[in-house]
């Protein structure tokens, strides 16, 4: 699919009839989208009680991801901004209900209705300002706040993402945490440039350990696994300003917070110990 | 769009306090058979706003749902069948959803509601 479609044009323009058709018939693409959706569903960890669940598919496109949901026996509602992609979904007679909408405008969905949400290769689009009146921060905020609202307590949301760099990881995850989610970024096949995949893993109203990534190499030491054991919620009742002001001090708390941020992005960070942020002795 | 989805959707226009339920203007309704799953229906029954659901089903030309319902009715197969049919088998193909507060129409074409907001509605 080339690199970074979101750098080319707004989604509803980029995914025109032609691109939408090619996207959906390219067997390599089908395979990749399908396997990433399977992984996202695994991370959702839905109760295996045999009762179909109701899921949201954000940026559902032509339905490649939704079809995986259907195959796993669940109902879904899909949202996408590109009419051409939705047209193909109709041609393919997907089972889910489709909505034409912009996630950056927030989701008009009622409180506590959905058992989970996925978004495959889609939310990085929100980092762009495609219209003069677009503000990525506000759009991400509107999106995550409304998403948080429409999920049941304990539900998870998993977004496979292609972040460009750490700033973008932060741009994506920080509004999610501020909306009340806990979670972080799970990086599968970290050391393989080809297979490496990132998932923004979010939990609504509860704290659970960050799932272990797939394809970790043997020589990943303990600090690596530690990275994936703890997640923290940013305390949203704490005024954001105050958190920022602490930056000037750079004490132990600041270091711990920075390390936490890096963990959320999926970086390898040594565990916090009693030595963290301690003043070094002057040896000479 | 099925009534399942209609029952979760609300108008997201800036300043609107109660954008639920969207009023249905049906021009074309189609039916598609789906297999019934009692457990799913029971779970959805707890989440559905019944009054809005009944009203919506009438807007789609289906009048077999009781005005009021409580969970004991889920033991009746006849009730389950009707609930199932209205929730999952009726599709609004063409028409519109209307914001109860502002009257703004969200058109529905080929079964897809267009929920995109204008710049001044965000
Ligand atoms: C790479 S496709 C993925 C489609 C589908 N999830 C799949 O796995 O095949 C990305 C989709 O995100 C959609 N998208 C981008 N920005 C969006 C927005 N602001 N609101 C809703 N959908 C958006 C695009 O229209 C496109 O269909």
mmCIF file of C-alpha atoms in Angstrom, chain A residues 19-284:
data_model
loop_
_atom_site.group_PDB
_atom_site.id
_atom_site.type_symbol
_atom_site.label_atom_id
_atom_site.label_comp_id
_atom_site.label_asym_id
_atom_site.label_seq_id
_atom_site.Cartn_x
_atom_site.Cartn_y
_atom_site.Cartn_z
ATOM 1 C CA UNK A 19 -7.997 2.781 -4.289
ATOM 2 C CA UNK A 20 -10.780 1.233 -2.223
ATOM 3 C CA UNK A 21 -11.200 -1.548 -4.787
ATOM 4 C CA UNK A 22 -7.477 -2.234 -5.016
ATOM 5 C CA UNK A 23 -7.115 -2.109 -1.248
ATOM 6 C CA UNK A 24 -9.808 -4.725 -0.798
ATOM 7 C CA UNK A 25 -8.731 -7.105 -3.556
ATOM 8 C CA UNK A 26 -5.007 -7.144 -2.866
ATOM 9 C CA UNK A 27 -4.459 -10.576 -1.320
ATOM 10 C CA UNK A 28 -1.340 -9.531 0.556
ATOM 11 C CA UNK A 29 -3.261 -6.645 2.113
ATOM 12 C CA UNK A 30 -6.212 -8.879 3.002
ATOM 13 C CA UNK A 31 -3.845 -11.231 4.742
ATOM 14 C CA UNK A 32 -2.116 -8.494 6.740
ATOM 15 C CA UNK A 33 -5.339 -6.745 7.794
ATOM 16 C CA UNK A 34 -6.880 -10.083 8.733
ATOM 17 C CA UNK A 35 -4.011 -11.196 10.910
ATOM 18 C CA UNK A 36 -3.774 -7.835 12.652
ATOM 19 C CA UNK A 37 -7.509 -7.966 13.364
ATOM 20 C CA UNK A 38 -7.155 -11.469 14.767
ATOM 21 C CA UNK A 39 -4.427 -10.224 17.066
ATOM 22 C CA UNK A 40 -6.530 -7.214 18.115
ATOM 23 C CA UNK A 41 -9.445 -9.519 18.945
ATOM 24 C CA UNK A 42 -7.131 -11.706 20.979
ATOM 25 C CA UNK A 43 -6.021 -8.631 22.922
ATOM 26 C CA UNK A 44 -9.675 -7.697 23.522
ATOM 27 C CA UNK A 45 -9.884 -10.905 25.531
ATOM 28 C CA UNK A 46 -13.676 -11.137 25.374
ATOM 29 C CA UNK A 47 -15.360 -13.508 27.824
ATOM 30 C CA UNK A 48 -15.536 -16.951 26.255
ATOM 31 C CA UNK A 49 -19.077 -17.638 27.400
ATOM 32 C CA UNK A 50 -20.478 -18.382 23.961
ATOM 33 C CA UNK A 51 -22.662 -15.266 23.956
ATOM 34 C CA UNK A 52 -22.072 -13.021 20.921
ATOM 35 C CA UNK A 53 -20.712 -9.603 21.853
ATOM 36 C CA UNK A 54 -21.341 -6.198 20.336
ATOM 37 C CA UNK A 55 -18.192 -4.535 19.055
ATOM 38 C CA UNK A 56 -17.266 -1.293 17.387
ATOM 39 C CA UNK A 57 -14.991 -1.270 14.362
ATOM 40 C CA UNK A 58 -13.504 2.192 14.074
ATOM 41 C CA UNK A 59 -12.322 3.034 10.558
ATOM 42 C CA UNK A 60 -13.950 -0.168 9.332
ATOM 43 C CA UNK A 61 -13.244 0.656 5.695
ATOM 44 C CA UNK A 62 -14.371 -2.004 3.248
ATOM 45 C CA UNK A 63 -14.978 -4.517 6.008
ATOM 46 C CA UNK A 64 -11.796 -6.603 6.007
ATOM 47 C CA UNK A 65 -11.484 -6.202 9.767
ATOM 48 C CA UNK A 66 -15.227 -6.536 10.376
ATOM 49 C CA UNK A 67 -15.364 -9.859 8.602
ATOM 50 C CA UNK A 68 -12.900 -11.247 11.102
ATOM 51 C CA UNK A 69 -15.238 -10.091 13.884
ATOM 52 C CA UNK A 70 -18.155 -11.809 12.179
ATOM 53 C CA UNK A 71 -16.165 -15.010 11.805
ATOM 54 C CA UNK A 72 -15.436 -14.998 15.498
ATOM 55 C CA UNK A 73 -19.195 -14.923 16.120
ATOM 56 C CA UNK A 74 -19.759 -11.333 17.232
ATOM 57 C CA UNK A 75 -21.915 -8.441 16.067
ATOM 58 C CA UNK A 76 -20.356 -5.169 15.052
ATOM 59 C CA UNK A 77 -21.054 -1.604 14.059
ATOM 60 C CA UNK A 78 -18.505 0.023 11.779
ATOM 61 C CA UNK A 79 -17.688 3.681 11.306
ATOM 62 C CA UNK A 80 -15.760 5.138 8.401
ATOM 63 C CA UNK A 81 -15.303 8.489 6.758
ATOM 64 C CA UNK A 82 -14.655 7.241 3.211
ATOM 65 C CA UNK A 83 -17.844 6.573 1.193
ATOM 66 C CA UNK A 84 -15.935 4.548 -1.411
ATOM 67 C CA UNK A 85 -14.657 2.153 1.240
ATOM 68 C CA UNK A 86 -18.166 1.737 2.664
ATOM 69 C CA UNK A 87 -19.534 1.088 -0.833
ATOM 70 C CA UNK A 88 -17.183 -1.843 -1.197
ATOM 71 C CA UNK A 89 -18.264 -3.079 2.219
ATOM 72 C CA UNK A 90 -21.853 -3.031 0.914
ATOM 73 C CA UNK A 91 -20.842 -4.926 -2.235
ATOM 74 C CA UNK A 92 -19.226 -7.528 -0.029
ATOM 75 C CA UNK A 93 -22.428 -7.800 2.020
ATOM 76 C CA UNK A 94 -20.705 -7.503 5.387
ATOM 77 C CA UNK A 95 -22.783 -8.424 8.430
ATOM 78 C CA UNK A 96 -22.082 -5.302 10.474
ATOM 79 C CA UNK A 97 -24.068 -2.063 10.358
ATOM 80 C CA UNK A 98 -22.164 0.752 8.704
ATOM 81 C CA UNK A 99 -22.060 4.426 9.601
ATOM 82 C CA UNK A 100 -20.569 7.230 7.566
ATOM 83 C CA UNK A 101 -18.871 9.445 10.092
ATOM 84 C CA UNK A 102 -15.688 11.079 11.294
ATOM 85 C CA UNK A 103 -14.244 9.636 14.494
ATOM 86 C CA UNK A 104 -12.518 12.968 15.098
ATOM 87 C CA UNK A 105 -15.940 14.569 15.618
ATOM 88 C CA UNK A 106 -16.592 12.189 18.498
ATOM 89 C CA UNK A 107 -18.923 9.198 18.427
ATOM 90 C CA UNK A 108 -22.612 9.847 18.950
ATOM 91 C CA UNK A 109 -23.122 6.583 20.772
ATOM 92 C CA UNK A 110 -25.016 5.936 23.962
ATOM 93 C CA UNK A 111 -23.441 5.190 27.309
ATOM 94 C CA UNK A 112 -22.083 1.709 28.026
ATOM 95 C CA UNK A 113 -23.412 -0.025 24.918
ATOM 96 C CA UNK A 114 -20.375 -1.776 23.467
ATOM 97 C CA UNK A 115 -18.407 -4.755 24.780
ATOM 98 C CA UNK A 116 -15.236 -3.669 23.029
ATOM 99 C CA UNK A 117 -13.764 -1.715 20.143
ATOM 100 C CA UNK A 118 -11.081 -2.249 17.558
ATOM 101 C CA UNK A 119 -9.513 0.001 14.971
ATOM 102 C CA UNK A 120 -7.094 -1.468 12.459
ATOM 103 C CA UNK A 121 -4.654 0.883 10.708
ATOM 104 C CA UNK A 122 -6.846 3.861 11.254
ATOM 105 C CA UNK A 123 -6.299 6.161 14.213
ATOM 106 C CA UNK A 124 -2.978 7.526 13.013
ATOM 107 C CA UNK A 125 -5.118 9.451 10.530
ATOM 108 C CA UNK A 126 -6.272 11.588 13.449
ATOM 109 C CA UNK A 127 -2.789 13.001 13.869
ATOM 110 C CA UNK A 128 -3.257 15.025 10.695
ATOM 111 C CA UNK A 129 -4.975 18.346 10.316
ATOM 112 C CA UNK A 130 -6.746 17.837 7.002
ATOM 113 C CA UNK A 131 -8.916 20.914 7.234
ATOM 114 C CA UNK A 132 -7.925 24.362 8.367
ATOM 115 C CA UNK A 133 -10.230 24.044 11.369
ATOM 116 C CA UNK A 134 -8.849 20.652 12.413
ATOM 117 C CA UNK A 135 -6.918 20.430 15.641
ATOM 118 C CA UNK A 136 -5.499 16.909 16.141
ATOM 119 C CA UNK A 137 -5.431 17.268 19.941
ATOM 120 C CA UNK A 138 -9.085 18.254 20.093
ATOM 121 C CA UNK A 139 -10.112 15.594 17.601
ATOM 122 C CA UNK A 140 -8.282 12.867 19.493
ATOM 123 C CA UNK A 141 -9.801 14.099 22.711
ATOM 124 C CA UNK A 142 -13.312 14.082 21.262
ATOM 125 C CA UNK A 143 -12.747 10.610 19.901
ATOM 126 C CA UNK A 144 -11.375 8.956 23.044
ATOM 127 C CA UNK A 145 -13.798 10.689 25.391
ATOM 128 C CA UNK A 146 -16.800 9.516 23.397
ATOM 129 C CA UNK A 147 -15.295 6.053 22.968
ATOM 130 C CA UNK A 148 -14.769 5.723 26.705
ATOM 131 C CA UNK A 149 -18.387 6.630 27.268
ATOM 132 C CA UNK A 150 -19.916 4.087 24.936
ATOM 133 C CA UNK A 151 -17.960 1.098 26.258
ATOM 134 C CA UNK A 152 -19.079 -1.080 29.153
ATOM 135 C CA UNK A 153 -16.984 -1.011 32.283
ATOM 136 C CA UNK A 154 -13.961 -3.272 31.919
ATOM 137 C CA UNK A 155 -14.267 -3.342 28.121
ATOM 138 C CA UNK A 156 -11.141 -2.973 26.052
ATOM 139 C CA UNK A 157 -10.292 -1.041 22.935
ATOM 140 C CA UNK A 158 -7.396 -2.136 20.761
ATOM 141 C CA UNK A 159 -6.005 -0.023 17.951
ATOM 142 C CA UNK A 160 -3.364 -1.305 15.589
ATOM 143 C CA UNK A 161 -1.375 1.784 14.726
ATOM 144 C CA UNK A 162 1.466 2.905 12.535
ATOM 145 C CA UNK A 163 2.921 5.761 14.551
ATOM 146 C CA UNK A 164 5.579 7.740 12.774
ATOM 147 C CA UNK A 165 7.694 8.395 15.849
ATOM 148 C CA UNK A 166 7.570 8.722 19.624
ATOM 149 C CA UNK A 167 5.893 12.097 19.470
ATOM 150 C CA UNK A 168 3.041 10.535 17.565
ATOM 151 C CA UNK A 169 2.815 7.631 20.041
ATOM 152 C CA UNK A 170 2.466 10.211 22.752
ATOM 153 C CA UNK A 171 -0.003 12.288 20.731
ATOM 154 C CA UNK A 172 -2.198 9.197 20.364
ATOM 155 C CA UNK A 173 -1.951 7.663 23.808
ATOM 156 C CA UNK A 174 -2.030 10.717 26.031
ATOM 157 C CA UNK A 175 -5.607 11.801 25.159
ATOM 158 C CA UNK A 176 -6.710 8.207 25.666
ATOM 159 C CA UNK A 177 -5.284 8.202 29.176
ATOM 160 C CA UNK A 178 -6.805 11.588 29.877
ATOM 161 C CA UNK A 179 -10.189 10.260 28.760
ATOM 162 C CA UNK A 180 -9.905 7.717 31.580
ATOM 163 C CA UNK A 181 -8.493 4.646 29.866
ATOM 164 C CA UNK A 182 -5.580 2.752 31.301
ATOM 165 C CA UNK A 183 -3.223 0.856 29.071
ATOM 166 C CA UNK A 184 -0.227 1.270 26.861
ATOM 167 C CA UNK A 185 1.361 0.169 23.630
ATOM 168 C CA UNK A 186 1.987 -3.502 22.915
ATOM 169 C CA UNK A 187 4.742 -4.034 20.369
ATOM 170 C CA UNK A 188 4.777 -7.399 18.605
ATOM 171 C CA UNK A 189 7.923 -8.574 16.819
ATOM 172 C CA UNK A 190 9.764 -5.576 18.102
ATOM 173 C CA UNK A 191 13.047 -6.515 16.502
ATOM 174 C CA UNK A 192 11.748 -7.449 13.092
ATOM 175 C CA UNK A 193 11.388 -4.469 10.769
ATOM 176 C CA UNK A 194 8.975 -6.482 8.609
ATOM 177 C CA UNK A 195 6.758 -8.108 11.209
ATOM 178 C CA UNK A 196 6.812 -5.391 13.847
ATOM 179 C CA UNK A 197 3.278 -4.292 14.772
ATOM 180 C CA UNK A 198 2.059 -1.868 17.393
ATOM 181 C CA UNK A 199 -1.236 -1.913 19.250
ATOM 182 C CA UNK A 200 -2.582 0.822 21.466
ATOM 183 C CA UNK A 201 -4.176 -1.253 24.203
ATOM 184 C CA UNK A 202 -6.843 0.487 26.287
ATOM 185 C CA UNK A 203 -9.005 -0.646 29.167
ATOM 186 C CA UNK A 204 -12.114 1.139 30.314
ATOM 187 C CA UNK A 205 -12.508 1.736 34.030
ATOM 188 C CA UNK A 206 -10.101 -0.942 35.240
ATOM 189 C CA UNK A 207 -6.407 -1.578 35.403
ATOM 190 C CA UNK A 208 -5.045 -4.764 33.919
ATOM 191 C CA UNK A 209 -1.473 -5.762 33.146
ATOM 192 C CA UNK A 210 -0.313 -4.941 29.649
ATOM 193 C CA UNK A 211 -0.474 -8.189 27.620
ATOM 194 C CA UNK A 212 2.802 -9.756 26.603
ATOM 195 C CA UNK A 213 3.885 -8.939 23.076
ATOM 196 C CA UNK A 214 4.307 -11.637 20.458
ATOM 197 C CA UNK A 215 7.636 -12.568 18.938
ATOM 198 C CA UNK A 216 9.906 -11.354 21.655
ATOM 199 C CA UNK A 217 13.495 -12.470 21.175
ATOM 200 C CA UNK A 218 15.146 -14.717 23.784
ATOM 201 C CA UNK A 219 17.736 -12.174 24.774
ATOM 202 C CA UNK A 220 15.069 -9.756 25.941
ATOM 203 C CA UNK A 221 16.158 -9.430 29.539
ATOM 204 C CA UNK A 222 14.051 -9.068 32.650
ATOM 205 C CA UNK A 223 13.643 -5.365 32.281
ATOM 206 C CA UNK A 224 11.875 -6.124 29.014
ATOM 207 C CA UNK A 225 9.275 -8.337 30.608
ATOM 208 C CA UNK A 226 8.928 -5.932 33.501
ATOM 209 C CA UNK A 227 7.987 -3.326 30.918
ATOM 210 C CA UNK A 228 4.972 -5.331 30.027
ATOM 211 C CA UNK A 229 3.810 -6.169 33.489
ATOM 212 C CA UNK A 230 2.806 -2.829 34.819
ATOM 213 C CA UNK A 231 0.515 -0.183 33.513
ATOM 214 C CA UNK A 232 -0.676 2.879 35.238
ATOM 215 C CA UNK A 233 -3.516 5.237 34.752
ATOM 216 C CA UNK A 234 -2.747 8.865 34.625
ATOM 217 C CA UNK A 235 -4.801 10.375 37.348
ATOM 218 C CA UNK A 236 -7.263 12.447 35.374
ATOM 219 C CA UNK A 237 -8.566 14.274 38.397
ATOM 220 C CA UNK A 238 -5.166 15.814 38.809
ATOM 221 C CA UNK A 239 -5.088 19.048 36.906
ATOM 222 C CA UNK A 240 -3.004 18.648 33.794
ATOM 223 C CA UNK A 241 -1.184 21.922 34.408
ATOM 224 C CA UNK A 242 0.241 20.728 37.696
ATOM 225 C CA UNK A 243 1.616 17.617 36.103
ATOM 226 C CA UNK A 244 3.391 19.768 33.556
ATOM 227 C CA UNK A 245 4.848 22.159 36.103
ATOM 228 C CA UNK A 246 6.755 19.360 37.777
ATOM 229 C CA UNK A 247 8.913 19.159 34.713
ATOM 230 C CA UNK A 248 11.314 21.780 35.964
ATOM 231 C CA UNK A 249 12.455 19.705 38.922
ATOM 232 C CA UNK A 250 13.522 16.480 37.229
ATOM 233 C CA UNK A 251 13.624 14.574 40.491
ATOM 234 C CA UNK A 252 12.805 10.941 41.111
ATOM 235 C CA UNK A 253 9.126 11.450 40.356
ATOM 236 C CA UNK A 254 9.914 13.132 37.080
ATOM 237 C CA UNK A 255 12.201 10.292 36.055
ATOM 238 C CA UNK A 256 9.616 7.699 37.004
ATOM 239 C CA UNK A 257 6.994 9.520 35.015
ATOM 240 C CA UNK A 258 9.236 9.795 31.975
ATOM 241 C CA UNK A 259 10.048 6.108 32.221
ATOM 242 C CA UNK A 260 6.364 5.334 32.432
ATOM 243 C CA UNK A 261 5.727 7.370 29.304
ATOM 244 C CA UNK A 262 8.478 5.479 27.502
ATOM 245 C CA UNK A 263 7.022 2.163 28.647
ATOM 246 C CA UNK A 264 3.655 3.143 27.311
ATOM 247 C CA UNK A 265 5.250 3.726 23.958
ATOM 248 C CA UNK A 266 6.719 0.256 24.112
ATOM 249 C CA UNK A 267 10.341 1.236 24.747
ATOM 250 C CA UNK A 268 12.585 -0.994 26.803
ATOM 251 C CA UNK A 269 13.019 0.764 30.113
ATOM 252 C CA UNK A 270 14.825 -0.546 33.198
ATOM 253 C CA UNK A 271 12.560 -1.197 36.196
ATOM 254 C CA UNK A 272 12.244 1.403 38.938
ATOM 255 C CA UNK A 273 14.399 0.561 41.932
ATOM 256 C CA UNK A 274 15.582 2.337 45.047
ATOM 257 C CA UNK A 275 18.422 3.692 42.920
ATOM 258 C CA UNK A 276 16.108 5.390 40.451
ATOM 259 C CA UNK A 277 16.742 9.109 40.399
ATOM 260 C CA UNK A 278 19.212 8.950 43.263
ATOM 261 C CA UNK A 279 21.992 11.511 43.361
ATOM 262 C CA UNK A 280 25.255 10.079 42.202
ATOM 263 C CA UNK A 281 28.249 10.344 44.478
ATOM 264 C CA UNK A 282 31.134 12.470 43.353
ATOM 265 C CA UNK A 283 33.921 9.976 43.079
ATOM 266 C CA UNK A 284 36.708 12.402 42.446
#
